[in-house]
Amino acid sequence: MTNPRTGNLSLEYRLVPAEDVLKAYTIESAEYPESEAASLENLVYRQQVAPLLFLGCYTHEQKDADNNNSNNMYNDEAAPTLIGYIVSTLSSDTSLTHSSMSTHDPQGSSVCIHSVCVTSAYQRRGIAIAMVKEYLKHLQQHVHIPAISTSSDDSQELADRNTNLVGVKRVLLIAHNELIGLYARAGFELVGQSAVEHGPDPWYEMIYRL
Ligand SMILES: CC(C)(COP(=O)(O)OP(=O)(O)OC[C@H]1O[C@@H](n2cnc3c(N)ncnc32)[C@H](O)[C@@H]1OP(=O)(O)O)[C@@H](O)C(=O)NCCC(=O)NCCS
């Protein structure tokens, strides 16, 4: 079913290539509070080690700078613009902690979401919820593709892990109270208050079982 708010936007989901990580960082640093925003270095690391877990939402809509929302045009030939993304890494922990978020464990069974971010000009149009649903669909597809490997060497195994997520069992995230409903609408369940302490407001852990 078409979402009435995103329905007239031409959205495209694709993995964020290395050359778009700076664009993601520009959005990240504008939208997250300074204390929560990932550094460019961390985003570059995540794209390098887990490219399959860095999904971008792009549009061909060109915003008219002088007219803000009121005069949008489409240009199918122009490179699409990154307007949002979700980025994660893998961990073998079954609950989110600072440590499960700090490095990528290629053999991990939990997808740990670091960022769900939409650039401000496109917020409150249902893009985050559409993007989260698309991300879960994308993960489901890769969980069910067995690796085709004829080699036992480690680099081959790692390469396979970058094209499939076989063995990955769950998706974890933490959110403040006001965004619990957004993730619940995409299918996440509330686990409870997280042990993570960062800033004055409590964090809540949520899980989606793949
Ligand atoms: C949070 C964020 C991703 C939401 O993106 P979005 O595209 O505007 O979200 P949606 O339009 O899909 O919102 C779906 C629902 O989520 C809730 N919601 C979204 N943003 C909200 C906000 N800032 N405060 C409270 N509720 C919010 C609302 O219930 C909304 O439905 P409604 O518009 O019908 O009221 C975006 O504001 C953002 O990038 N923020 C900065 C980064 C961040 O905090 N990410 C979340 C990390 S857990």
PDB file of N, CA and C and ligand atoms in Angstrom, residues 5 27 31-33 36 114-119 122-131 173-176 178-179 181-183 185 203, ligand 1:
ATOM      1  N   ARG A   5       1.970   9.894   2.653  1.00  0.00           N
ATOM      2  CA  ARG A   5       2.934  11.001   2.763  1.00  0.00           C
ATOM      3  C   ARG A   5       4.198  10.785   1.948  1.00  0.00           C
ATOM      4  N   ILE A  27      24.479  14.678   6.965  1.00  0.00           N
ATOM      5  CA  ILE A  27      23.126  14.544   7.534  1.00  0.00           C
ATOM      6  C   ILE A  27      23.225  14.191   9.024  1.00  0.00           C
ATOM      7  N   GLU A  31      21.598  16.378  12.098  1.00  0.00           N
ATOM      8  CA  GLU A  31      20.352  15.907  12.714  1.00  0.00           C
ATOM      9  C   GLU A  31      20.507  15.369  14.133  1.00  0.00           C
ATOM     10  N   TYR A  32      21.629  14.741  14.441  1.00  0.00           N
ATOM     11  CA  TYR A  32      21.815  14.216  15.799  1.00  0.00           C
ATOM     12  C   TYR A  32      22.399  15.296  16.696  1.00  0.00           C
ATOM     13  N   PRO A  33      22.051  15.281  17.986  1.00  0.00           N
ATOM     14  CA  PRO A  33      22.759  16.168  18.913  1.00  0.00           C
ATOM     15  C   PRO A  33      24.256  15.830  18.853  1.00  0.00           C
ATOM     16  N   GLU A  36      25.609  12.691  20.359  1.00  0.00           N
ATOM     17  CA  GLU A  36      25.155  11.387  19.855  1.00  0.00           C
ATOM     18  C   GLU A  36      25.596  11.113  18.422  1.00  0.00           C
ATOM     19  N   HIS A 114      23.063   1.676  14.675  1.00  0.00           N
ATOM     20  CA  HIS A 114      23.683   2.876  15.252  1.00  0.00           C
ATOM     21  C   HIS A 114      22.884   4.131  14.927  1.00  0.00           C
ATOM     22  N   SER A 115      22.469   4.253  13.670  1.00  0.00           N
ATOM     23  CA  SER A 115      21.774   5.487  13.252  1.00  0.00           C
ATOM     24  C   SER A 115      20.585   5.169  12.374  1.00  0.00           C
ATOM     25  N   VAL A 116      19.504   5.887  12.645  1.00  0.00           N
ATOM     26  CA  VAL A 116      18.352   5.962  11.731  1.00  0.00           C
ATOM     27  C   VAL A 116      18.181   7.464  11.552  1.00  0.00           C
ATOM     28  N   CYS A 117      18.411   7.954  10.350  1.00  0.00           N
ATOM     29  CA  CYS A 117      18.479   9.406  10.212  1.00  0.00           C
ATOM     30  C   CYS A 117      17.842   9.864   8.904  1.00  0.00           C
ATOM     31  N   VAL A 118      17.060  10.941   8.989  1.00  0.00           N
ATOM     32  CA  VAL A 118      16.409  11.533   7.807  1.00  0.00           C
ATOM     33  C   VAL A 118      16.729  13.019   7.827  1.00  0.00           C
ATOM     34  N   THR A 119      17.129  13.551   6.687  1.00  0.00           N
ATOM     35  CA  THR A 119      17.474  14.975   6.633  1.00  0.00           C
ATOM     36  C   THR A 119      16.224  15.825   6.900  1.00  0.00           C
ATOM     37  N   TYR A 122      12.976  16.542   4.876  1.00  0.00           N
ATOM     38  CA  TYR A 122      12.090  15.429   4.520  1.00  0.00           C
ATOM     39  C   TYR A 122      11.467  14.752   5.741  1.00  0.00           C
ATOM     40  N   GLN A 123      11.667  15.353   6.918  1.00  0.00           N
ATOM     41  CA  GLN A 123      11.137  14.689   8.110  1.00  0.00           C
ATOM     42  C   GLN A 123       9.618  14.831   8.207  1.00  0.00           C
ATOM     43  N   ARG A 124       9.018  13.971   9.019  1.00  0.00           N
ATOM     44  CA  ARG A 124       7.587  13.903   9.301  1.00  0.00           C
ATOM     45  C   ARG A 124       6.758  13.664   8.039  1.00  0.00           C
ATOM     46  N   ARG A 125       7.338  12.895   7.122  1.00  0.00           N
ATOM     47  CA  ARG A 125       6.597  12.471   5.923  1.00  0.00           C
ATOM     48  C   ARG A 125       6.558  10.952   5.830  1.00  0.00           C
ATOM     49  N   GLY A 126       6.873  10.298   6.931  1.00  0.00           N
ATOM     50  CA  GLY A 126       6.796   8.834   6.951  1.00  0.00           C
ATOM     51  C   GLY A 126       8.030   8.142   6.390  1.00  0.00           C
ATOM     52  N   ILE A 127       9.106   8.905   6.148  1.00  0.00           N
ATOM     53  CA  ILE A 127      10.286   8.284   5.527  1.00  0.00           C
ATOM     54  C   ILE A 127      11.008   7.345   6.494  1.00  0.00           C
ATOM     55  N   ALA A 128      11.149   7.742   7.750  1.00  0.00           N
ATOM     56  CA  ALA A 128      11.876   6.868   8.694  1.00  0.00           C
ATOM     57  C   ALA A 128      11.152   5.531   8.823  1.00  0.00           C
ATOM     58  N   ILE A 129       9.858   5.582   8.962  1.00  0.00           N
ATOM     59  CA  ILE A 129       9.137   4.322   9.153  1.00  0.00           C
ATOM     60  C   ILE A 129       9.232   3.464   7.887  1.00  0.00           C
ATOM     61  N   ALA A 130       9.139   4.107   6.712  1.00  0.00           N
ATOM     62  CA  ALA A 130       9.265   3.358   5.449  1.00  0.00           C
ATOM     63  C   ALA A 130      10.672   2.770   5.337  1.00  0.00           C
ATOM     64  N   MET A 131      11.647   3.548   5.746  1.00  0.00           N
ATOM     65  CA  MET A 131      13.052   3.131   5.640  1.00  0.00           C
ATOM     66  C   MET A 131      13.342   1.954   6.590  1.00  0.00           C
ATOM     67  N   LEU A 173      18.128  -2.113  18.739  1.00  0.00           N
ATOM     68  CA  LEU A 173      18.386  -0.667  18.722  1.00  0.00           C
ATOM     69  C   LEU A 173      18.018  -0.095  20.080  1.00  0.00           C
ATOM     70  N   ILE A 174      18.504   1.095  20.340  1.00  0.00           N
ATOM     71  CA  ILE A 174      18.036   1.821  21.525  1.00  0.00           C
ATOM     72  C   ILE A 174      17.461   3.149  21.057  1.00  0.00           C
ATOM     73  N   ALA A 175      16.411   3.569  21.753  1.00  0.00           N
ATOM     74  CA  ALA A 175      15.733   4.812  21.370  1.00  0.00           C
ATOM     75  C   ALA A 175      15.211   5.496  22.619  1.00  0.00           C
ATOM     76  N   HIS A 176      14.999   6.809  22.504  1.00  0.00           N
ATOM     77  CA  HIS A 176      14.332   7.515  23.594  1.00  0.00           C
ATOM     78  C   HIS A 176      12.826   7.231  23.508  1.00  0.00           C
ATOM     79  N   GLU A 178      10.130   8.849  23.076  1.00  0.00           N
ATOM     80  CA  GLU A 178       9.227   9.414  22.046  1.00  0.00           C
ATOM     81  C   GLU A 178       9.291   8.678  20.709  1.00  0.00           C
ATOM     82  N   LEU A 179      10.351   7.869  20.504  1.00  0.00           N
ATOM     83  CA  LEU A 179      10.456   7.174  19.213  1.00  0.00           C
ATOM     84  C   LEU A 179      10.119   5.681  19.294  1.00  0.00           C
ATOM     85  N   GLY A 181       7.250   4.348  19.556  1.00  0.00           N
ATOM     86  CA  GLY A 181       6.087   4.090  18.691  1.00  0.00           C
ATOM     87  C   GLY A 181       6.489   3.917  17.231  1.00  0.00           C
ATOM     88  N   LEU A 182       7.468   4.713  16.782  1.00  0.00           N
ATOM     89  CA  LEU A 182       7.926   4.615  15.387  1.00  0.00           C
ATOM     90  C   LEU A 182       8.435   3.195  15.095  1.00  0.00           C
ATOM     91  N   TYR A 183       9.300   2.700  15.977  1.00  0.00           N
ATOM     92  CA  TYR A 183       9.897   1.379  15.736  1.00  0.00           C
ATOM     93  C   TYR A 183       8.863   0.265  15.962  1.00  0.00           C
ATOM     94  N   ARG A 185       5.797   0.492  15.196  1.00  0.00           N
ATOM     95  CA  ARG A 185       4.988   0.437  13.968  1.00  0.00           C
ATOM     96  C   ARG A 185       5.706  -0.334  12.863  1.00  0.00           C
ATOM     97  N   TRP A 203      17.330   5.444  27.833  1.00  0.00           N
ATOM     98  CA  TRP A 203      17.244   4.767  26.535  1.00  0.00           C
ATOM     99  C   TRP A 203      16.438   3.481  26.714  1.00  0.00           C
TER     100      TRP A 203
HETATM  101  C1  LIG B   1      13.836  10.347  14.229  1.00  0.00           C
HETATM  102  C2  LIG B   1      13.807  10.551  12.715  1.00  0.00           C
HETATM  103  C3  LIG B   1      14.612   9.444  12.057  1.00  0.00           C
HETATM  104  C4  LIG B   1      12.349  10.468  12.253  1.00  0.00           C
HETATM  105  O1  LIG B   1      12.321  10.586  10.835  1.00  0.00           O
HETATM  106  P1  LIG B   1      10.973  10.960  10.061  1.00  0.00           P
HETATM  107  O2  LIG B   1      11.125  10.570   8.648  1.00  0.00           O
HETATM  108  O3  LIG B   1      10.601  12.338  10.366  1.00  0.00           O
HETATM  109  O4  LIG B   1       9.930   9.990  10.808  1.00  0.00           O
HETATM  110  P2  LIG B   1       8.498   9.560  10.277  1.00  0.00           P
HETATM  111  O5  LIG B   1       7.908  10.670   9.473  1.00  0.00           O
HETATM  112  O6  LIG B   1       8.580   8.228   9.632  1.00  0.00           O
HETATM  113  O7  LIG B   1       7.717   9.440  11.661  1.00  0.00           O
HETATM  114  C5  LIG B   1       6.900   8.344  11.971  1.00  0.00           C
HETATM  115  C6  LIG B   1       6.359   8.582  13.369  1.00  0.00           C
HETATM  116  O8  LIG B   1       7.395   8.590  14.331  1.00  0.00           O
HETATM  117  C7  LIG B   1       7.128   9.560  15.355  1.00  0.00           C
HETATM  118  N1  LIG B   1       8.137  10.630  15.298  1.00  0.00           N
HETATM  119  C8  LIG B   1       8.979  10.924  14.276  1.00  0.00           C
HETATM  120  N2  LIG B   1       9.810  11.935  14.622  1.00  0.00           N
HETATM  121  C9  LIG B   1       9.467  12.269  15.891  1.00  0.00           C
HETATM  122  C10 LIG B   1       9.985  13.225  16.795  1.00  0.00           C
HETATM  123  N3  LIG B   1      11.002  14.036  16.480  1.00  0.00           N
HETATM  124  N4  LIG B   1       9.428  13.309  18.023  1.00  0.00           N
HETATM  125  C11 LIG B   1       8.400  12.501  18.371  1.00  0.00           C
HETATM  126  N5  LIG B   1       7.868  11.552  17.536  1.00  0.00           N
HETATM  127  C12 LIG B   1       8.405  11.453  16.329  1.00  0.00           C
HETATM  128  C13 LIG B   1       5.756  10.107  15.056  1.00  0.00           C
HETATM  129  O9  LIG B   1       4.804   9.272  15.724  1.00  0.00           O
HETATM  130  C14 LIG B   1       5.656   9.920  13.562  1.00  0.00           C
HETATM  131  O10 LIG B   1       4.349   9.818  13.120  1.00  0.00           O
HETATM  132  P3  LIG B   1       3.500  11.183  12.815  1.00  0.00           P
HETATM  133  O11 LIG B   1       4.347  12.063  11.956  1.00  0.00           O
HETATM  134  O12 LIG B   1       2.300  10.633  12.141  1.00  0.00           O
HETATM  135  O13 LIG B   1       3.238  11.821  14.141  1.00  0.00           O
HETATM  136  C15 LIG B   1      14.362  11.953  12.313  1.00  0.00           C
HETATM  137  O14 LIG B   1      13.686  12.936  13.065  1.00  0.00           O
HETATM  138  C16 LIG B   1      15.847  12.081  12.561  1.00  0.00           C
HETATM  139  O15 LIG B   1      16.649  11.783  11.679  1.00  0.00           O
HETATM  140  N6  LIG B   1      16.230  12.550  13.785  1.00  0.00           N
HETATM  141  C17 LIG B   1      17.640  12.699  14.146  1.00  0.00           C
HETATM  142  C18 LIG B   1      18.303  11.363  14.373  1.00  0.00           C
HETATM  143  C19 LIG B   1      17.587  10.518  15.419  1.00  0.00           C
HETATM  144  O16 LIG B   1      17.290  10.946  16.516  1.00  0.00           O
HETATM  145  N7  LIG B   1      17.326   9.245  15.046  1.00  0.00           N
HETATM  146  C20 LIG B   1      16.646   8.283  15.890  1.00  0.00           C
HETATM  147  C21 LIG B   1      17.629   7.470  16.637  1.00  0.00           C
HETATM  148  S1  LIG B   1      16.818   6.259  17.692  1.00  0.00           S
END
